[in-house]
Short mmCIF file of C-alpha atoms in Angstrom, two decimals:
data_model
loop_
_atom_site.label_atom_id
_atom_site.label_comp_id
_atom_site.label_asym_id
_atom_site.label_seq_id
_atom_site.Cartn_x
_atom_site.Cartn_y
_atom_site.Cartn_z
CA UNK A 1 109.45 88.33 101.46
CA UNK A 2 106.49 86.60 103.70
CA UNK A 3 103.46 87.65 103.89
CA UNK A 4 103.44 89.93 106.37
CA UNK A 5 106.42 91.35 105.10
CA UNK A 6 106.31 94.93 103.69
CA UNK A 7 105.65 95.18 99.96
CA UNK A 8 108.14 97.52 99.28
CA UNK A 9 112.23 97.94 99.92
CA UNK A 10 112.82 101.14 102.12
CA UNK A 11 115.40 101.97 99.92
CA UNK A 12 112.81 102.37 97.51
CA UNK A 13 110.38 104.38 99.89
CA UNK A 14 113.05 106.82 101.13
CA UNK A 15 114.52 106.92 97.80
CA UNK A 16 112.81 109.16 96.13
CA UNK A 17 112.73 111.81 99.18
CA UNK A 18 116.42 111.53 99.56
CA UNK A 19 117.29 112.53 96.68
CA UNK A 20 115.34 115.73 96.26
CA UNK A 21 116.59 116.60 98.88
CA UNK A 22 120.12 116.59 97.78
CA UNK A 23 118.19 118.04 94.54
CA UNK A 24 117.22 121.16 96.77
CA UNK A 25 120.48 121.80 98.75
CA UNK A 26 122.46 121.09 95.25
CA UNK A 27 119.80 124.35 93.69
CA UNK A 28 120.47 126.19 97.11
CA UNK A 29 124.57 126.26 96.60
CA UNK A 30 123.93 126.57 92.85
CA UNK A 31 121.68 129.99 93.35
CA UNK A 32 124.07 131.47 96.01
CA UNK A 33 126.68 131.30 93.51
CA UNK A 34 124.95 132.66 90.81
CA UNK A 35 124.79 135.21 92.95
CA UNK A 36 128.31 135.67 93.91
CA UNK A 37 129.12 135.84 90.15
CA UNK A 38 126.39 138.35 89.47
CA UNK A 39 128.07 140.58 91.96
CA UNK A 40 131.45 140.24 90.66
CA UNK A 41 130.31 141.42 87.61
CA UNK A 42 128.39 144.63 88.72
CA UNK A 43 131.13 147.44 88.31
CA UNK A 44 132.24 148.94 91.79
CA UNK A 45 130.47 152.27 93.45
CA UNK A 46 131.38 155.39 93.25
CA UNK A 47 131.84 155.94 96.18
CA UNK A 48 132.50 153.03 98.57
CA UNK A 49 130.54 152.54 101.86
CA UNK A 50 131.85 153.78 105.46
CA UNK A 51 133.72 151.11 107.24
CA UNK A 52 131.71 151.26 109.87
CA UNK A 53 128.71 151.20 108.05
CA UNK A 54 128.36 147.94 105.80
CA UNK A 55 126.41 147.42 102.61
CA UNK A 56 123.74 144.81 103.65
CA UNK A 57 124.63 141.59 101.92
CA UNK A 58 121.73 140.60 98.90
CA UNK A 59 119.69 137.92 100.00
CA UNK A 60 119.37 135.35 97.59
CA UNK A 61 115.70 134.88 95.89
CA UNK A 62 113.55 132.25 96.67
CA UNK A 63 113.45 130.54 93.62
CA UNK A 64 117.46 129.88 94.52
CA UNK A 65 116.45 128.88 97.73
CA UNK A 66 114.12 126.17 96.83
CA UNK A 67 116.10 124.64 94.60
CA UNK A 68 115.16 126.53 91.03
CA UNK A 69 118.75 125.49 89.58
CA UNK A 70 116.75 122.14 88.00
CA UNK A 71 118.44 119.72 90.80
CA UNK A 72 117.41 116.11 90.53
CA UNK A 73 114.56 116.24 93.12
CA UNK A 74 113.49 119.66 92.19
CA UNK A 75 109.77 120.81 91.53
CA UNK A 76 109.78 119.75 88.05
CA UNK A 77 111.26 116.60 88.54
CA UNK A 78 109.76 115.25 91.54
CA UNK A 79 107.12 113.18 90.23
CA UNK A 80 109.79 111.82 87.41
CA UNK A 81 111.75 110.64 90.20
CA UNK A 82 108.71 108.83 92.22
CA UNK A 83 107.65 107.32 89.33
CA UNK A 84 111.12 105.93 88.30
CA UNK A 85 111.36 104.53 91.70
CA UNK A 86 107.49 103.13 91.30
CA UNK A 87 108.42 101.39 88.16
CA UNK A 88 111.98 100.08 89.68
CA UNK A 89 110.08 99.28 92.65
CA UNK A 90 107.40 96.91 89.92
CA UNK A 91 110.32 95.70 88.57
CA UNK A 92 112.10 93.92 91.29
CA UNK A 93 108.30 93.12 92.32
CA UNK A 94 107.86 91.01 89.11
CA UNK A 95 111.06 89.65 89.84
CA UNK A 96 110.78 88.73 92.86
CA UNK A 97 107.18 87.37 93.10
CA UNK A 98 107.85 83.59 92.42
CA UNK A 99 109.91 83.27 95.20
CA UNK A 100 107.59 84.79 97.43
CA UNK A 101 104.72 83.13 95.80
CA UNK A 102 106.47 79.50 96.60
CA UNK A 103 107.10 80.73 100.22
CA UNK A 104 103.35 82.00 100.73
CA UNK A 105 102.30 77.93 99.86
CA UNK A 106 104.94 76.62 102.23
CA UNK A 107 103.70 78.73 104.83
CA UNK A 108 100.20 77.76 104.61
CA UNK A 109 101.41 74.11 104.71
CA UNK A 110 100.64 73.06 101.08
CA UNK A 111 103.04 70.13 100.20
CA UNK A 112 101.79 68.82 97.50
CA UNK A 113 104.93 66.26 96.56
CA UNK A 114 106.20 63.60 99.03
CA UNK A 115 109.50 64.25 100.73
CA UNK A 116 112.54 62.58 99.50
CA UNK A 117 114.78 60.50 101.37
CA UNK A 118 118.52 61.63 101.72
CA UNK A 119 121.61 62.40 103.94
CA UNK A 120 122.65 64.83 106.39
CA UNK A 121 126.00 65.89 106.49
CA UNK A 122 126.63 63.33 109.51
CA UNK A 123 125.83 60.45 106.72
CA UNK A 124 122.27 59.75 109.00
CA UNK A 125 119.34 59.21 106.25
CA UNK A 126 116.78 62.30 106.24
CA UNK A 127 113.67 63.10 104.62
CA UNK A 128 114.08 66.24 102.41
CA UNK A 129 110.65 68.33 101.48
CA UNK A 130 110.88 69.50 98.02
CA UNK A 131 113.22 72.72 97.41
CA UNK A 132 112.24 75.51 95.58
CA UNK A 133 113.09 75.08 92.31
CA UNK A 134 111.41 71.83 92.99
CA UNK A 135 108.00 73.65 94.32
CA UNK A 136 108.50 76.19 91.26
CA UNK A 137 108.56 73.26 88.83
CA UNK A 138 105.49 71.37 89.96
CA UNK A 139 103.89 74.73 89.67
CA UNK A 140 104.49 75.36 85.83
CA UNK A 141 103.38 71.74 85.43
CA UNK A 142 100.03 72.30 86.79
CA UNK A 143 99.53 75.82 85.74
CA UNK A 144 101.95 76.71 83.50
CA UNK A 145 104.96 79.04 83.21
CA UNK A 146 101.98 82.24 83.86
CA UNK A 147 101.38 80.34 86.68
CA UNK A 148 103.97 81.46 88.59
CA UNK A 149 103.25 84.96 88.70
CA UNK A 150 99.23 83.78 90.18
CA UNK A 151 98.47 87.29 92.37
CA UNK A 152 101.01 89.53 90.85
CA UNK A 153 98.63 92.00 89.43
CA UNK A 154 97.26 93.19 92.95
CA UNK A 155 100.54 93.44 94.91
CA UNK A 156 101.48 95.40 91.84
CA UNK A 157 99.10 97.60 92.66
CA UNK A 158 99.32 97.35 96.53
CA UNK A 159 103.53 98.43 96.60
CA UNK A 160 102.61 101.40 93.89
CA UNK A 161 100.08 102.39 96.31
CA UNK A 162 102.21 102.42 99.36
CA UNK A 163 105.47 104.11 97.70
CA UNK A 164 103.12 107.12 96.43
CA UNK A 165 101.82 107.19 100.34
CA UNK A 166 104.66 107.43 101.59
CA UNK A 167 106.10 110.17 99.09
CA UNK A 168 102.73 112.09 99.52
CA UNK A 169 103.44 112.15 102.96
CA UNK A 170 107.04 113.02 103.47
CA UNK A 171 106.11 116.02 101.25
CA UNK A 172 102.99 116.80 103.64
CA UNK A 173 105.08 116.15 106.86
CA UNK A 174 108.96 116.92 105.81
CA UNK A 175 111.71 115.26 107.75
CA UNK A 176 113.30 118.14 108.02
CA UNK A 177 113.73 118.42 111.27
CA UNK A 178 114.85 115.20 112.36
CA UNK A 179 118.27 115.29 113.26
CA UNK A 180 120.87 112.33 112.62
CA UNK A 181 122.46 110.59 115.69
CA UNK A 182 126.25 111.59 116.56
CA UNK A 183 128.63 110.15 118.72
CA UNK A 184 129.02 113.30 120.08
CA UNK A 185 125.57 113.28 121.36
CA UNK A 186 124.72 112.19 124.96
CA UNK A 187 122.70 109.10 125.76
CA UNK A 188 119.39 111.34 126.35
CA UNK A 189 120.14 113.48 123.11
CA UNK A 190 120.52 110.32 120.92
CA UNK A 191 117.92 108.56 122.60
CA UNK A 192 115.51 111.73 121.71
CA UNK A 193 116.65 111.43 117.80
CA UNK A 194 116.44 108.34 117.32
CA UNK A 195 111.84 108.19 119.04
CA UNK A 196 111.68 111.00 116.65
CA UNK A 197 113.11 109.16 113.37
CA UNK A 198 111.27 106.33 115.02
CA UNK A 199 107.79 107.94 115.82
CA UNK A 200 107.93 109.54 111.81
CA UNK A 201 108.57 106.00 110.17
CA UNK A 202 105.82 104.52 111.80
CA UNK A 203 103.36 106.76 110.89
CA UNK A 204 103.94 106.51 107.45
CA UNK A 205 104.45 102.80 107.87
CA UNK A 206 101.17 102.12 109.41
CA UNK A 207 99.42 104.82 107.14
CA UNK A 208 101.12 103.16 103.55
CA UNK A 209 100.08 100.06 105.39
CA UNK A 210 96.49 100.43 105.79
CA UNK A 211 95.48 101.83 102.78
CA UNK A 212 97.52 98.93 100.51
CA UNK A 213 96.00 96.39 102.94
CA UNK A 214 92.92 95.23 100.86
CA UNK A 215 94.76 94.94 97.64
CA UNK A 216 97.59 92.88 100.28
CA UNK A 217 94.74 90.65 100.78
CA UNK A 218 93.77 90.07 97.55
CA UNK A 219 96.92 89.27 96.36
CA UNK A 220 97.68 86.64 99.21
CA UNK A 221 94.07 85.10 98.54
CA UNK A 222 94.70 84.96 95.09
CA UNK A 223 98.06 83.24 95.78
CA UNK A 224 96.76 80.65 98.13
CA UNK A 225 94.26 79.43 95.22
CA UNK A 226 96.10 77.13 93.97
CA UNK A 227 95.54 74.77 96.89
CA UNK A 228 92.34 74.71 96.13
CA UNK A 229 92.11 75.55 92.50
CA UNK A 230 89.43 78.35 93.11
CA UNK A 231 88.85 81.18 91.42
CA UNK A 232 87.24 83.98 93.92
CA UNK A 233 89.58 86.61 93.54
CA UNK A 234 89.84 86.85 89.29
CA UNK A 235 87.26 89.53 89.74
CA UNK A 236 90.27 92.65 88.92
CA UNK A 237 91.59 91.54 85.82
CA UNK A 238 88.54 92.36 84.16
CA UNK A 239 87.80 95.18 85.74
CA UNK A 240 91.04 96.82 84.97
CA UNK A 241 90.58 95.72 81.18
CA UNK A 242 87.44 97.46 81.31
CA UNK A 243 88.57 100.62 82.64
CA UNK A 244 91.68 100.24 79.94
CA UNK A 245 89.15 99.91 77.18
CA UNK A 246 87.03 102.37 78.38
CA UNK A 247 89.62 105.22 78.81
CA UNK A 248 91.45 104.93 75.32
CA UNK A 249 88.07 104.27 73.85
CA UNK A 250 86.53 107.40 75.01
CA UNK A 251 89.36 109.91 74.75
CA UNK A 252 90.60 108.55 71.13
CA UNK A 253 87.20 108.77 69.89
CA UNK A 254 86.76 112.11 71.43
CA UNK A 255 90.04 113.09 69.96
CA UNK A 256 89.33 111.88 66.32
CA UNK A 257 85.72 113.97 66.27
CA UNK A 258 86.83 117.02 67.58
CA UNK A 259 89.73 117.28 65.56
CA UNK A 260 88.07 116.18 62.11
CA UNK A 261 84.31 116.71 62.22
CA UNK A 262 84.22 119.70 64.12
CA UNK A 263 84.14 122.65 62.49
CA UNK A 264 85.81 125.57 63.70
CA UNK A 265 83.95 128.11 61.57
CA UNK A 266 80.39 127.37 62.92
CA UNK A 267 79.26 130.53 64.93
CA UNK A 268 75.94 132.04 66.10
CA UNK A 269 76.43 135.12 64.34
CA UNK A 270 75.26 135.08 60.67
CA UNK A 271 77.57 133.91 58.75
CA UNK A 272 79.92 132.49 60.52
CA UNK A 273 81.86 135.96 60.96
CA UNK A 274 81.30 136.84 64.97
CA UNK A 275 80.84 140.70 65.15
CA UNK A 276 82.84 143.57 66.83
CA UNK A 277 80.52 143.46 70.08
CA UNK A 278 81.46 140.19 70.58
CA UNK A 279 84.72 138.65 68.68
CA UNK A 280 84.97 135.46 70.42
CA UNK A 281 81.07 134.26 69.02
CA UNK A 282 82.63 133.01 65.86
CA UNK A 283 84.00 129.62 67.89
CA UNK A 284 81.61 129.49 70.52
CA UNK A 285 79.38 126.94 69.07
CA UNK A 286 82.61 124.74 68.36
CA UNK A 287 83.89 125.11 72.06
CA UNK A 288 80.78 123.81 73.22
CA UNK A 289 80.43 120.56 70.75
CA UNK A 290 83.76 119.90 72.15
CA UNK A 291 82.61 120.14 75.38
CA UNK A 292 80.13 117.22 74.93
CA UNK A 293 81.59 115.62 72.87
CA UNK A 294 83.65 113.30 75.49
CA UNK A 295 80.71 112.98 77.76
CA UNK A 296 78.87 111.54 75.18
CA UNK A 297 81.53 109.00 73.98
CA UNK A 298 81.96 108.22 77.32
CA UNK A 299 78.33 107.09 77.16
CA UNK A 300 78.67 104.68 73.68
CA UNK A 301 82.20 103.42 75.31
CA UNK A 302 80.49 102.26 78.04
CA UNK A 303 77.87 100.26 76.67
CA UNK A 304 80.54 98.27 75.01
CA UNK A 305 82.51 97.86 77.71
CA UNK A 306 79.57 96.69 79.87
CA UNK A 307 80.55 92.84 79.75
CA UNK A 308 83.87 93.62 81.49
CA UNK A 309 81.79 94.87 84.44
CA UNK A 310 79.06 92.48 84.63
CA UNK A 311 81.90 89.49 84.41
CA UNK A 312 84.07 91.17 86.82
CA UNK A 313 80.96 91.51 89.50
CA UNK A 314 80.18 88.26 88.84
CA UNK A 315 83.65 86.88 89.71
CA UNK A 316 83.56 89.14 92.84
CA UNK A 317 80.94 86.89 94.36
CA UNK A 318 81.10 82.99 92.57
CA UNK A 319 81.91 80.47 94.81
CA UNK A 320 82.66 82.82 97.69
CA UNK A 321 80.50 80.35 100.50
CA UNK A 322 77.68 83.21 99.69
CA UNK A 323 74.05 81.92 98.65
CA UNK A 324 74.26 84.46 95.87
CA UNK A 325 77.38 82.94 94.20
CA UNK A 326 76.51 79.24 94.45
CA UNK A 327 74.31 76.58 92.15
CA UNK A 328 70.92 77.43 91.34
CA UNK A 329 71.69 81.43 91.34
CA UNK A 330 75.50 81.07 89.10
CA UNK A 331 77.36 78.37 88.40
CA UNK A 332 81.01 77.95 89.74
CA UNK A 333 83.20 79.57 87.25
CA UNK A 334 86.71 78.35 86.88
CA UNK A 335 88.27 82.08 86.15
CA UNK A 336 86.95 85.16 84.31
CA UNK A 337 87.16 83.70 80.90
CA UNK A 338 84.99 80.88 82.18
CA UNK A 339 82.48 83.28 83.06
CA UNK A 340 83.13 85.26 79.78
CA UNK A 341 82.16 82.47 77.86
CA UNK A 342 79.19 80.93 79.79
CA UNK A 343 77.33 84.59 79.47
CA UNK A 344 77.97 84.37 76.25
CA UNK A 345 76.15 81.46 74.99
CA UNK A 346 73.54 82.03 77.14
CA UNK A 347 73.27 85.58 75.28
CA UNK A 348 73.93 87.35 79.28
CA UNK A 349 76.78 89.75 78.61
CA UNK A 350 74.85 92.69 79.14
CA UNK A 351 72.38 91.64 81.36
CA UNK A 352 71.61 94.30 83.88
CA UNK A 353 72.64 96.74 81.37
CA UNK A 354 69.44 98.07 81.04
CA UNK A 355 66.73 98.77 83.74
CA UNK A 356 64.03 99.78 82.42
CA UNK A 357 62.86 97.69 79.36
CA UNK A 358 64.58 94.38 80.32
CA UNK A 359 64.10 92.21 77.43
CA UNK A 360 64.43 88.12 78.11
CA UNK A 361 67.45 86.79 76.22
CA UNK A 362 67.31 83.47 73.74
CA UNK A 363 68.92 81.23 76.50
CA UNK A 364 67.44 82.34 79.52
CA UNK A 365 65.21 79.96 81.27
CA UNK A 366 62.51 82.26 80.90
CA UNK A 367 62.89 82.14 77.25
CA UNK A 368 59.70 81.21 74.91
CA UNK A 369 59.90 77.81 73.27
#
């Protein structure tokens, strides 16, 4: 559970792999049977083959062989099964983080409570640091019961990244072929197995590993905060409500106006009737309103969701020992909702919005008296 620790339980990583794989072999048996059955029911030949001359057995199809019976793990259900393991994998996550959130402080060296005075078991006086339900307590006093869960959003993120990795990969490079050890195996044979079980974990390790790194980071940096009580790394919350907003904005709008104000029977013929020539003219004009229609809404949505951007930026860069984020250029911003508010009393939350006819806003310093 440190830091360096991997984000997610291999049990979770392998999980999902496993088990299509018993999905496929379970679709295998389940085909060659069907096909057993299907030849018992075929009435017998007329006239039955030479002895010496067998019928060649039916090969079973290929949709048997790859596991068509609807196995857990089959085609269908393979991304059901990685995302049940993502969202089991969140769940002990969530679970899990204060602990690891109350370890991460320790480790740094943050003790922010004296250590008490006590007894060993040898009845010898001690001094005790503060436990962990100790740490966990001072940390809802200061920031609340929220508080506890400070980071959670980008390791979140960084163990749903690694888990679809490493189930991308495994169906990219297959295990197939890696053999479990025996004890029938020699010392060389078993040796040999176990580099190549080896040599296939780490390279999904270290690939899963690199590309969750940077949201890692973040979620250690915003962890280790608290010692300091800054607020560099608050820049993703908005960003991801942005995106949120955005995405339901645009397709729900999208959805509502070509459902209700889009009228099937415009066409370009006359009328409104298409022709013989060409039958498919009478909803042409209709397909391509449609077509627009969510590029354009994805233009309005935008615009509104424009603060969410320009705060999130803005958090990206305040107080980060940059020139850029300091006093005269911003002011230090406690967290996004700081910032939120400070842009808008100074009429800013869509400054940079526009860059071409950049109007001065009522509380800019520029601003007429």
């Amino acid at each position: 559970m440190g830091a360096s620790d991997p984000e997610v339980a291999p049990w979770a990583r392998g999980g999902a792999a496993g088990m299509a794989g018993a999905g496929a072999g379970a679709g295998a048996r389940g085909g060659a049977a069907a096909g057993v059955e299907a030849r018992a029911r075929d009435p017998p030949p007329a006239h039955r083959a030479h002895p010496r001359h067998p019928r060649p057995a039916a090969q079973p199809s290929a949709r048997r062989m790859d596991g068509g019976s609807g196995g857990l793990g089959s085609g269908d259900n393979a991304p059901t099964t990685e995302a049940l393991f993502v969202a089991l994998g969140a769940g002990v996550t969530a679970l899990s983080h204060p602990l690891l959130y109350v370890k991460l402080l320790i480790q740094v060296g943050h003790e922010p409570m004296p250590p008490t005075l006590g007894t060993n078991v040898l009845g010898r006086k001690v001094l005790y640091l503060p436990s962990f339900f100790t740490y966990a307590k001072y940390i809802v006093q200061v920031d609340g019961k929220i508080g506890l869960f400070r980071g959670l959003s980008p390791r979140l993120m960084s163990n749903a990244l690694s888990t679809v990795t490493r189930g991308s990969m495994k169906k990219v490079f297959p295990p197939d072929e890696i053999e479990q050890v025996s004890n029938k195996d020699d010392m060389k044979t078993s040796l040999k197995k176990v580099v190549k079980e080896t040599s296939y974990e780490m390279m999904m390790q270290c690939v899963s590993r690199m590309l969750a790194h940077p949201l890692h980071v973040i979620s250690m940096r915003c962890m280790v905060q608290f010692v300091g009580r800054e607020a560099k790394y608050s820049g993703l919350i908005p960003h991801l409500l942005g995106d949120v907003v955005f995405l339901w904005g645009c397709n729900l709008l999208a959805h509502f106006i070509n459902a209700y104000l889009v009228d099937d029977s415009v066409s370009d013929t006359p009328g409104g009737l298409g022709n013989d020539q060409n039958p498919g003219s009478q909803f042409s004009q209709a397909l391509a309103i449609r077509s627009y229609t969510k590029f354009v809404m994805g233009i309005a949505v935008s615009m509104l969701t424009y603060p969410f951007l320009l705060v999130g930026d803005l958090m990206a860069v305040n107080n980060c020992g940059l020139q850029a984020g300091l006093p005269p250029y911003s002011p230090v911003f406690k967290s996004w909702i700081h910032c939120w508010k400070y842009l808008s009393v100074q009429g800013q939350l869509f400054r940079g919005s526009s860059l071409l006819f950049r109007r001065v806003s009522s509380g800019s310093c520029f601003a007429l008296e």
